Amino acid sequence: MSYEKELAAAKKAVTIASRFCQKVQKVLLQSDVQSKSDKSPVTVADYGSQALVSYILEKELPSESFSLVAEEDSGDLRNDGSQEVLQRIRELMNDTLVSDGENKVLSAEDVLTAIDSGKSEGGPLGRHWVLDPIDGTKGFVRGDQYAIALALLDEGKVVLGVLGCPNLPLASIANTDQSSSQNQVGCLFYATIGSGTYMQSLDGSSHKKVHVSAIENPAEASFFESFEAAHTTFSLSGSIATKLGVKAPPVRIDSQAKYGALSRGDGAIYLRFPHKGYREKIWDHAAGCIVVTEAGAVVSDAAGKPLDFSKGKFLDLDTGIIVTNQKLMSLLLKAVQDSLREASSPPTGPSL
Ligand SMILES: Nc1ncnc2c1ncn2[C@@H]1O[C@H](COP(=O)(O)OS(=O)(=O)O)[C@@H](OP(=O)(O)O)[C@H]1O
Ligand SMILES: [Mg+2]
Ligand SMILES: [Mg+2]
Ligand SMILES: [Mg+2]
């Protein structure tokens, strides 16, 4: 199965949503940012991006029964107090659709319906699209990195992923040379199962196959982790890096842009250890996982098991997520397990 028409539809949807998010990030107002019931931020761009991707996928793939598992829902937007926010999303979306040559003007109800197409639960049977309309909303609000992450599950396996990273430079972020040709930002990573990973500029002007770093000596590796201390345990990744002899300081960036950057070798390792009690969602990893795996990486939990996307909205995993190339994985896994053991039973001092 080549998933050719699904890939074309997914690239179109993510490209349009990425341009939309770029536009909104430039003019983001305080009133565009709300708080969800779990206190995490959501913006007009999260809702608009989800509605755009869902609208475009359904339009481009009309014959398929459509199932979408996505992060946002329209609950809060249906409150009386949210009418202004809803109108703003509608206007911003219609501006984007017009500039992309679409002639349909969406009503407020069309916007809510498109957002609510994302209510599927996923699972092991059939096909499900998986969407994070803005991954790294905190980064988006700060003006930093974020990603539009879209994947396709087929019988519980990720078979396609597209990752729009509107703020990621086209040149390696490991490269400190800031000459003007390297300042262009906006990347689209995409992969289908068995076919490798490609990166193109968001405007489509350049295109290439990408591969993860081939580094074998961990002392030469650099590692990525979350920007937000609330999303991962810096002390644990620090201890793992020390055991591996990693010399470079951690590279902290928001969102699945980390998977994209890793897929083209900007760094060699990604470490993610959420604090106790947090459950990872499939939309935070599905697209990134296939993008980096098809570029040659291994993605696993702290027990060395691959991620299982067939269990519904949540990933059922042991402690954290680690990613590196095939040569470094066994060393990394050992360092992770040693560090976890030490963290759970810290060495006792000398007895008096
Ligand atoms: N407590 C906690 N622990 C771990 N992860 C959490 C937590 N809270 C939220 N999230 C999810 O993290 C998503 C963003 O992850 P990042 O790796 O981008 O984090 S960071 O922004 O770099 O800090 C973020 O994605 P978005 O909500 O799409 O922005 C969340 O799904
Ligand atoms: Mg969120
Ligand atoms: Mg996310
Ligand atoms: Mg999100």
GROMACS .gro file of C-alpha atoms and ligand atoms in nm:
model
  386
    1MET     CA    1   0.000   0.000   0.000
    2SER     CA    2   0.158   0.332  -0.104
    3TYR     CA    3  -0.084   0.581   0.064
    4GLU     CA    4  -0.014   0.822  -0.224
    5LYS     CA    5  -0.344   1.010  -0.229
    6GLU     CA    6  -0.359   1.018   0.152
    7LEU     CA    7  -0.008   1.168   0.161
    8ALA     CA    8  -0.100   1.436  -0.095
    9ALA     CA    9  -0.411   1.530   0.104
   10ALA     CA   10  -0.218   1.533   0.434
   11LYS     CA   11   0.059   1.753   0.291
   12LYS     CA   12  -0.195   1.998   0.153
   13ALA     CA   13  -0.385   2.012   0.485
   14VAL     CA   14  -0.072   2.058   0.698
   15THR     CA   15   0.077   2.318   0.462
   16ILE     CA   16  -0.238   2.531   0.469
   17ALA     CA   17  -0.270   2.493   0.848
   18SER     CA   18   0.100   2.586   0.888
   19ARG     CA   19   0.057   2.906   0.684
   20PHE     CA   20  -0.252   2.986   0.889
   21CYS     CA   21  -0.060   2.940   1.217
   22GLN     CA   22   0.231   3.153   1.088
   23LYS     CA   23  -0.011   3.433   1.012
   24VAL     CA   24  -0.186   3.410   1.350
   25GLN     CA   25   0.141   3.387   1.546
   26LYS     CA   26   0.246   3.723   1.398
   27VAL     CA   27  -0.073   3.898   1.516
   28LEU     CA   28  -0.155   3.695   1.825
   29LEU     CA   29  -0.362   3.899   2.072
   30GLN     CA   30  -0.395   3.838   2.445
   31SER     CA   31  -0.765   3.760   2.387
   32ASP     CA   32  -0.669   3.487   2.138
   33VAL     CA   33  -0.529   3.270   2.420
   34GLN     CA   34  -0.771   3.082   2.650
   35SER     CA   35  -0.722   2.823   2.926
   36LYS     CA   36  -0.862   2.469   2.900
   37SER     CA   37  -1.009   2.282   3.199
   38ASP     CA   38  -0.667   2.120   3.262
   39LYS     CA   39  -0.521   2.479   3.273
   40SER     CA   40  -0.321   2.424   2.951
   41PRO     CA   41  -0.340   2.705   2.692
   42VAL     CA   42  -0.543   2.688   2.372
   43THR     CA   43  -0.553   2.963   2.109
   44VAL     CA   44  -0.766   3.062   1.812
   45ALA     CA   45  -0.490   2.902   1.605
   46ASP     CA   46  -0.526   2.557   1.771
   47TYR     CA   47  -0.898   2.559   1.688
   48GLY     CA   48  -0.853   2.708   1.340
   49SER     CA   49  -0.571   2.467   1.251
   50GLN     CA   50  -0.781   2.166   1.361
   51ALA     CA   51  -1.084   2.289   1.164
   52LEU     CA   52  -0.872   2.353   0.852
   53VAL     CA   53  -0.700   2.012   0.855
   54SER     CA   54  -1.027   1.830   0.915
   55TYR     CA   55  -1.210   2.032   0.644
   56ILE     CA   56  -0.935   1.978   0.385
   57LEU     CA   57  -0.890   1.605   0.454
   58GLU     CA   58  -1.263   1.540   0.419
   59LYS     CA   59  -1.277   1.744   0.100
   60GLU     CA   60  -0.969   1.581  -0.059
   61LEU     CA   61  -1.061   1.224   0.036
   62PRO     CA   62  -1.440   1.222  -0.013
   63SER     CA   63  -1.483   0.850  -0.069
   64GLU     CA   64  -1.321   0.740   0.256
   65SER     CA   65  -1.507   0.690   0.581
   66PHE     CA   66  -1.347   0.963   0.788
   67SER     CA   67  -1.221   0.911   1.142
   68LEU     CA   68  -1.010   1.173   1.318
   69VAL     CA   69  -0.858   1.160   1.667
   70ALA     CA   70  -0.761   1.518   1.753
   71GLU     CA   71  -0.664   1.720   2.057
   72GLU     CA   72  -0.926   1.998   2.058
   73ASP     CA   73  -1.306   1.998   2.081
   74SER     CA   74  -1.561   2.273   2.036
   75GLY     CA   75  -1.714   2.254   2.389
   76ASP     CA   76  -1.580   2.588   2.517
   77LEU     CA   77  -1.649   2.763   2.185
   78ARG     CA   78  -2.017   2.679   2.205
   79ASN     CA   79  -2.061   2.889   2.524
   80ASP     CA   80  -2.239   3.222   2.485
   81GLY     CA   81  -1.931   3.409   2.606
   82SER     CA   82  -1.716   3.266   2.324
   83GLN     CA   83  -1.902   3.409   2.024
   84GLU     CA   84  -1.636   3.675   1.957
   85VAL     CA   85  -1.356   3.418   1.968
   86LEU     CA   86  -1.551   3.191   1.732
   87GLN     CA   87  -1.607   3.476   1.486
   88ARG     CA   88  -1.235   3.557   1.495
   89ILE     CA   89  -1.145   3.194   1.417
   90ARG     CA   90  -1.397   3.192   1.131
   91GLU     CA   91  -1.259   3.515   0.980
   92LEU     CA   92  -0.895   3.403   1.009
   93MET     CA   93  -0.980   3.064   0.853
   94ASN     CA   94  -1.178   3.216   0.566
   95ASP     CA   95  -0.889   3.457   0.491
   96THR     CA   96  -0.655   3.157   0.464
   97LEU     CA   97  -0.896   2.953   0.249
   98VAL     CA   98  -0.948   3.246   0.010
   99SER     CA   99  -0.574   3.304  -0.029
  100ASP     CA  100  -0.534   2.931  -0.104
  101GLY     CA  101  -0.788   2.950  -0.385
  102GLU     CA  102  -1.083   2.792  -0.198
  103ASN     CA  103  -1.415   2.950  -0.282
  104LYS     CA  104  -1.632   2.816   0.000
  105VAL     CA  105  -1.689   3.059   0.286
  106LEU     CA  106  -1.729   2.872   0.616
  107SER     CA  107  -2.007   2.962   0.860
  108ALA     CA  108  -1.958   2.950   1.240
  109GLU     CA  109  -2.146   2.617   1.244
  110ASP     CA  110  -1.914   2.479   0.968
  111VAL     CA  111  -1.616   2.569   1.190
  112LEU     CA  112  -1.763   2.394   1.496
  113THR     CA  113  -1.858   2.087   1.291
  114ALA     CA  114  -1.508   2.064   1.141
  115ILE     CA  115  -1.349   2.087   1.489
  116ASP     CA  116  -1.581   1.817   1.621
  117SER     CA  117  -1.492   1.573   1.343
  118GLY     CA  118  -1.192   1.504   1.564
  119LYS     CA  119  -1.386   1.310   1.828
  120SER     CA  120  -1.288   0.958   1.730
  121GLU     CA  121  -1.114   0.738   1.988
  122GLY     CA  122  -0.870   0.557   1.755
  123GLY     CA  123  -0.792   0.191   1.833
  124PRO     CA  124  -0.658  -0.119   1.659
  125LEU     CA  125  -0.911  -0.149   1.375
  126GLY     CA  126  -0.947   0.041   1.048
  127ARG     CA  127  -0.801   0.380   0.962
  128HIS     CA  128  -0.783   0.684   1.186
  129TRP     CA  129  -0.621   1.020   1.123
  130VAL     CA  130  -0.441   1.154   1.432
  131LEU     CA  131  -0.396   1.529   1.469
  132ASP     CA  132  -0.230   1.775   1.702
  133PRO     CA  133  -0.335   2.104   1.539
  134ILE     CA  134  -0.068   2.292   1.733
  135ASP     CA  135   0.179   2.083   1.925
  136GLY     CA  136   0.373   2.302   2.167
  137THR     CA  137   0.104   2.567   2.222
  138LYS     CA  138   0.321   2.720   2.495
  139GLY     CA  139   0.602   2.759   2.239
  140PHE     CA  140   0.356   2.905   1.988
  141VAL     CA  141   0.240   3.168   2.240
  142ARG     CA  142   0.602   3.250   2.334
  143GLY     CA  143   0.688   3.299   1.964
  144ASP     CA  144   0.910   2.988   1.961
  145GLN     CA  145   0.885   2.641   1.804
  146TYR     CA  146   0.560   2.452   1.747
  147ALA     CA  147   0.435   2.191   1.501
  148ILE     CA  148   0.121   2.087   1.315
  149ALA     CA  149   0.133   1.710   1.348
  150LEU     CA  150  -0.084   1.478   1.136
  151ALA     CA  151  -0.054   1.099   1.111
  152LEU     CA  152  -0.256   0.809   0.974
  153LEU     CA  153  -0.311   0.488   1.170
  154ASP     CA  154  -0.398   0.175   0.972
  155GLU     CA  155  -0.491  -0.130   1.182
  156GLY     CA  156  -0.321   0.026   1.484
  157LYS     CA  157   0.009   0.113   1.310
  158VAL     CA  158   0.131   0.458   1.209
  159VAL     CA  159   0.168   0.440   0.830
  160LEU     CA  160   0.199   0.807   0.736
  161GLY     CA  161   0.309   1.126   0.909
  162VAL     CA  162   0.334   1.491   0.813
  163LEU     CA  163   0.493   1.743   1.045
  164GLY     CA  164   0.467   2.114   0.969
  165CYS     CA  165   0.725   2.318   1.162
  166PRO     CA  166   0.661   2.680   1.061
  167ASN     CA  167   0.940   2.828   1.276
  168LEU     CA  168   1.211   2.568   1.224
  169PRO     CA  169   1.504   2.691   1.012
  170LEU     CA  170   1.561   2.497   0.690
  171ALA     CA  171   1.928   2.470   0.779
  172SER     CA  172   2.042   2.262   1.076
  173ILE     CA  173   1.986   2.426   1.414
  174ALA     CA  174   2.322   2.277   1.515
  175ASN     CA  175   2.479   2.512   1.262
  176THR     CA  176   2.570   2.844   1.423
  177ASP     CA  177   2.656   3.015   1.093
  178GLN     CA  178   2.371   3.268   1.049
  179SER     CA  179   2.435   3.370   0.687
  180SER     CA  180   2.122   3.499   0.513
  181SER     CA  181   2.069   3.189   0.294
  182GLN     CA  182   2.040   2.986   0.614
  183ASN     CA  183   1.784   3.209   0.779
  184GLN     CA  184   1.486   3.072   0.586
  185VAL     CA  185   1.232   2.916   0.825
  186GLY     CA  186   0.940   2.678   0.772
  187CYS     CA  187   0.984   2.302   0.719
  188LEU     CA  188   0.749   2.023   0.623
  189PHE     CA  189   0.865   1.670   0.711
  190TYR     CA  190   0.677   1.370   0.574
  191ALA     CA  191   0.707   0.993   0.569
  192THR     CA  192   0.508   0.689   0.466
  193ILE     CA  193   0.588   0.345   0.594
  194GLY     CA  194   0.883   0.183   0.417
  195SER     CA  195   0.959   0.487   0.199
  196GLY     CA  196   1.196   0.704   0.404
  197THR     CA  197   1.157   1.059   0.529
  198TYR     CA  198   1.162   1.379   0.324
  199MET     CA  199   1.185   1.744   0.419
  200GLN     CA  200   1.066   2.032   0.205
  201SER     CA  201   1.042   2.404   0.265
  202LEU     CA  202   0.688   2.515   0.354
  203ASP     CA  203   0.670   2.708   0.027
  204GLY     CA  204   0.766   2.388  -0.159
  205SER     CA  205   1.076   2.545  -0.320
  206SER     CA  206   1.325   2.285  -0.192
  207HIS     CA  207   1.297   1.916  -0.120
  208LYS     CA  208   1.532   1.640   0.003
  209LYS     CA  209   1.552   1.299   0.169
  210VAL     CA  210   1.675   1.316   0.529
  211HIS     CA  211   1.856   1.075   0.763
  212VAL     CA  212   1.928   1.071   1.133
  213SER     CA  213   2.278   1.135   1.263
  214ALA     CA  214   2.519   0.843   1.214
  215ILE     CA  215   2.717   0.929   1.530
  216GLU     CA  216   2.843   0.621   1.716
  217ASN     CA  217   3.033   0.790   1.996
  218PRO     CA  218   2.787   0.934   2.250
  219ALA     CA  219   3.046   1.190   2.362
  220GLU     CA  220   2.992   1.361   2.025
  221ALA     CA  221   2.613   1.351   2.047
  222SER     CA  222   2.383   1.631   2.148
  223PHE     CA  223   2.036   1.570   2.288
  224PHE     CA  224   1.694   1.730   2.259
  225GLU     CA  225   1.436   1.768   2.532
  226SER     CA  226   1.125   1.974   2.610
  227PHE     CA  227   1.159   2.345   2.668
  228GLU     CA  228   0.908   2.338   2.954
  229ALA     CA  229   1.038   2.198   3.284
  230ALA     CA  230   0.678   2.091   3.360
  231HIS     CA  231   0.684   1.848   3.064
  232THR     CA  232   0.998   1.646   3.139
  233THR     CA  233   1.247   1.572   3.417
  234PHE     CA  234   1.565   1.766   3.345
  235SER     CA  235   1.756   1.608   3.636
  236LEU     CA  236   1.702   1.259   3.491
  237SER     CA  237   1.808   1.353   3.137
  238GLY     CA  238   2.111   1.528   3.290
  239SER     CA  239   2.212   1.211   3.470
  240ILE     CA  240   2.168   1.000   3.152
  241ALA     CA  241   2.377   1.247   2.951
  242THR     CA  242   2.653   1.236   3.213
  243LYS     CA  243   2.662   0.855   3.203
  244LEU     CA  244   2.691   0.864   2.823
  245GLY     CA  245   2.968   1.124   2.837
  246VAL     CA  246   2.763   1.373   2.632
  247LYS     CA  247   2.952   1.703   2.638
  248ALA     CA  248   2.707   1.939   2.466
  249PRO     CA  249   2.440   2.113   2.675
  250PRO     CA  250   2.077   1.999   2.618
  251VAL     CA  251   1.893   2.154   2.324
  252ARG     CA  252   1.552   2.251   2.461
  253ILE     CA  253   1.283   2.316   2.203
  254ASP     CA  254   0.907   2.287   2.209
  255SER     CA  255   0.692   2.034   2.027
  256GLN     CA  256   0.747   1.753   1.776
  257ALA     CA  257   0.984   1.990   1.595
  258LYS     CA  258   1.231   1.786   1.806
  259TYR     CA  259   1.148   1.473   1.602
  260GLY     CA  260   1.182   1.671   1.278
  261ALA     CA  261   1.519   1.819   1.376
  262LEU     CA  262   1.638   1.473   1.487
  263SER     CA  263   1.528   1.314   1.157
  264ARG     CA  264   1.775   1.534   0.966
  265GLY     CA  265   2.058   1.485   1.216
  266ASP     CA  266   2.056   1.821   1.397
  267GLY     CA  267   2.110   1.621   1.715
  268ALA     CA  268   2.137   1.250   1.793
  269ILE     CA  269   1.915   1.180   2.097
  270TYR     CA  270   1.568   1.282   2.226
  271LEU     CA  271   1.486   1.220   2.593
  272ARG     CA  272   1.136   1.268   2.737
  273PHE     CA  273   1.046   1.182   3.096
  274PRO     CA  274   0.712   1.335   3.199
  275HIS     CA  275   0.651   1.382   3.570
  276LYS     CA  276   0.460   1.110   3.759
  277GLY     CA  277   0.095   1.063   3.669
  278TYR     CA  278   0.107   1.222   3.320
  279ARG     CA  279  -0.031   1.005   3.038
  280GLU     CA  280   0.107   1.064   2.689
  281LYS     CA  281  -0.145   1.115   2.406
  282ILE     CA  282  -0.105   0.959   2.061
  283TRP     CA  283  -0.127   1.295   1.880
  284ASP     CA  284   0.184   1.418   2.065
  285HIS     CA  285   0.400   1.143   1.906
  286ALA     CA  286   0.238   0.964   1.606
  287ALA     CA  287   0.359   1.194   1.325
  288GLY     CA  288   0.697   1.259   1.488
  289CYS     CA  289   0.751   0.889   1.549
  290ILE     CA  290   0.715   0.780   1.184
  291VAL     CA  291   0.910   1.083   1.059
  292VAL     CA  292   1.210   0.996   1.275
  293THR     CA  293   1.180   0.617   1.239
  294GLU     CA  294   1.171   0.629   0.858
  295ALA     CA  295   1.483   0.848   0.876
  296GLY     CA  296   1.663   0.564   1.057
  297ALA     CA  297   1.592   0.615   1.428
  298VAL     CA  298   1.458   0.381   1.694
  299VAL     CA  299   1.181   0.511   1.924
  300SER     CA  300   1.106   0.324   2.245
  301ASP     CA  301   0.990   0.358   2.602
  302ALA     CA  302   1.229   0.329   2.896
  303ALA     CA  303   1.192  -0.051   2.891
  304GLY     CA  304   1.305  -0.065   2.526
  305LYS     CA  305   0.954  -0.141   2.395
  306PRO     CA  306   0.824   0.029   2.077
  307LEU     CA  307   0.533   0.272   2.120
  308ASP     CA  308   0.191   0.114   2.070
  309PHE     CA  309  -0.054   0.349   1.896
  310SER     CA  310  -0.337   0.094   1.884
  311LYS     CA  311  -0.475   0.142   2.235
  312GLY     CA  312  -0.693   0.449   2.180
  313LYS     CA  313  -0.607   0.809   2.269
  314PHE     CA  314  -0.336   0.727   2.519
  315LEU     CA  315   0.004   0.564   2.490
  316ASP     CA  316   0.053   0.296   2.748
  317LEU     CA  317   0.425   0.314   2.821
  318ASP     CA  318   0.695   0.258   3.076
  319THR     CA  319   0.823   0.586   3.227
  320GLY     CA  320   0.931   0.786   2.922
  321ILE     CA  321   1.021   0.806   2.554
  322ILE     CA  322   1.372   0.783   2.411
  323VAL     CA  323   1.490   0.819   2.053
  324THR     CA  324   1.828   0.772   1.888
  325ASN     CA  325   1.997   0.595   1.596
  326GLN     CA  326   2.027   0.215   1.585
  327LYS     CA  327   2.394   0.213   1.685
  328LEU     CA  328   2.350   0.426   2.000
  329MET     CA  329   2.026   0.270   2.124
  330SER     CA  330   2.168  -0.009   2.341
  331LEU     CA  331   2.412   0.229   2.517
  332LEU     CA  332   2.132   0.482   2.566
  333LEU     CA  333   1.893   0.222   2.703
  334LYS     CA  334   2.150   0.106   2.956
  335ALA     CA  335   2.220   0.463   3.070
  336VAL     CA  336   1.844   0.528   3.101
  337GLN     CA  337   1.781   0.216   3.306
  338ASP     CA  338   2.082   0.279   3.534
  339SER     CA  339   1.972   0.639   3.591
  340LEU     CA  340   1.612   0.536   3.664
  341ARG     CA  341   1.733   0.275   3.914
  342GLU     CA  342   1.951   0.532   4.092
  343ALA     CA  343   1.670   0.788   4.097
  344SER     CA  344   1.429   0.539   4.257
  345SER     CA  345   1.680   0.426   4.522
  346PRO     CA  346   1.932   0.707   4.581
  347PRO     CA  347   2.261   0.586   4.732
  348THR     CA  348   2.252   0.598   5.113
  349GLY     CA  349   2.527   0.787   5.298
  350PRO     CA  350   2.793   0.607   5.510
  351SER     CA  351   2.643   0.466   5.830
  352LEU     CA  352   2.776   0.623   6.146
  353LIG     N1  353   0.269   1.766   3.234
  353LIG     C1  354   0.302   1.730   3.113
  353LIG     N2  355   0.401   1.642   3.091
  353LIG     C2  356   0.437   1.606   2.968
  353LIG     N3  357   0.379   1.656   2.858
  353LIG     C3  358   0.280   1.743   2.873
  353LIG     C4  359   0.237   1.785   3.000
  353LIG     N4  360   0.138   1.874   2.984
  353LIG     C5  361   0.119   1.884   2.853
  353LIG     N5  362   0.204   1.807   2.786
  353LIG     C6  363   0.211   1.783   2.643
  353LIG     O1  364   0.333   1.830   2.594
  353LIG     C7  365   0.309   1.880   2.465
  353LIG     C8  366   0.416   1.970   2.430
  353LIG     O2  367   0.531   1.894   2.448
  353LIG     P1  368   0.667   1.952   2.427
  353LIG     O3  369   0.767   1.845   2.417
  353LIG     O4  370   0.652   2.044   2.312
  353LIG     O5  371   0.690   2.033   2.556
  353LIG     S1  372   0.763   2.165   2.557
  353LIG     O6  373   0.669   2.264   2.506
  353LIG     O7  374   0.884   2.152   2.477
  353LIG     O8  375   0.796   2.185   2.693
  353LIG     C9  376   0.178   1.948   2.479
  353LIG     O9  377   0.121   1.955   2.353
  353LIG     P2  378   0.018   2.072   2.318
  353LIG    O10  379  -0.090   2.068   2.423
  353LIG    O11  380  -0.028   2.027   2.184
  353LIG    O12  381   0.091   2.199   2.315
  353LIG    C10  382   0.102   1.858   2.572
  353LIG    O13  383   0.023   1.764   2.505
  354MG      MG  384  -0.268   2.138   2.426
  355MG      MG  385   0.082   1.834   2.171
  356MG      MG  386  -0.183   2.079   2.070
   0.00000   0.00000   0.00000
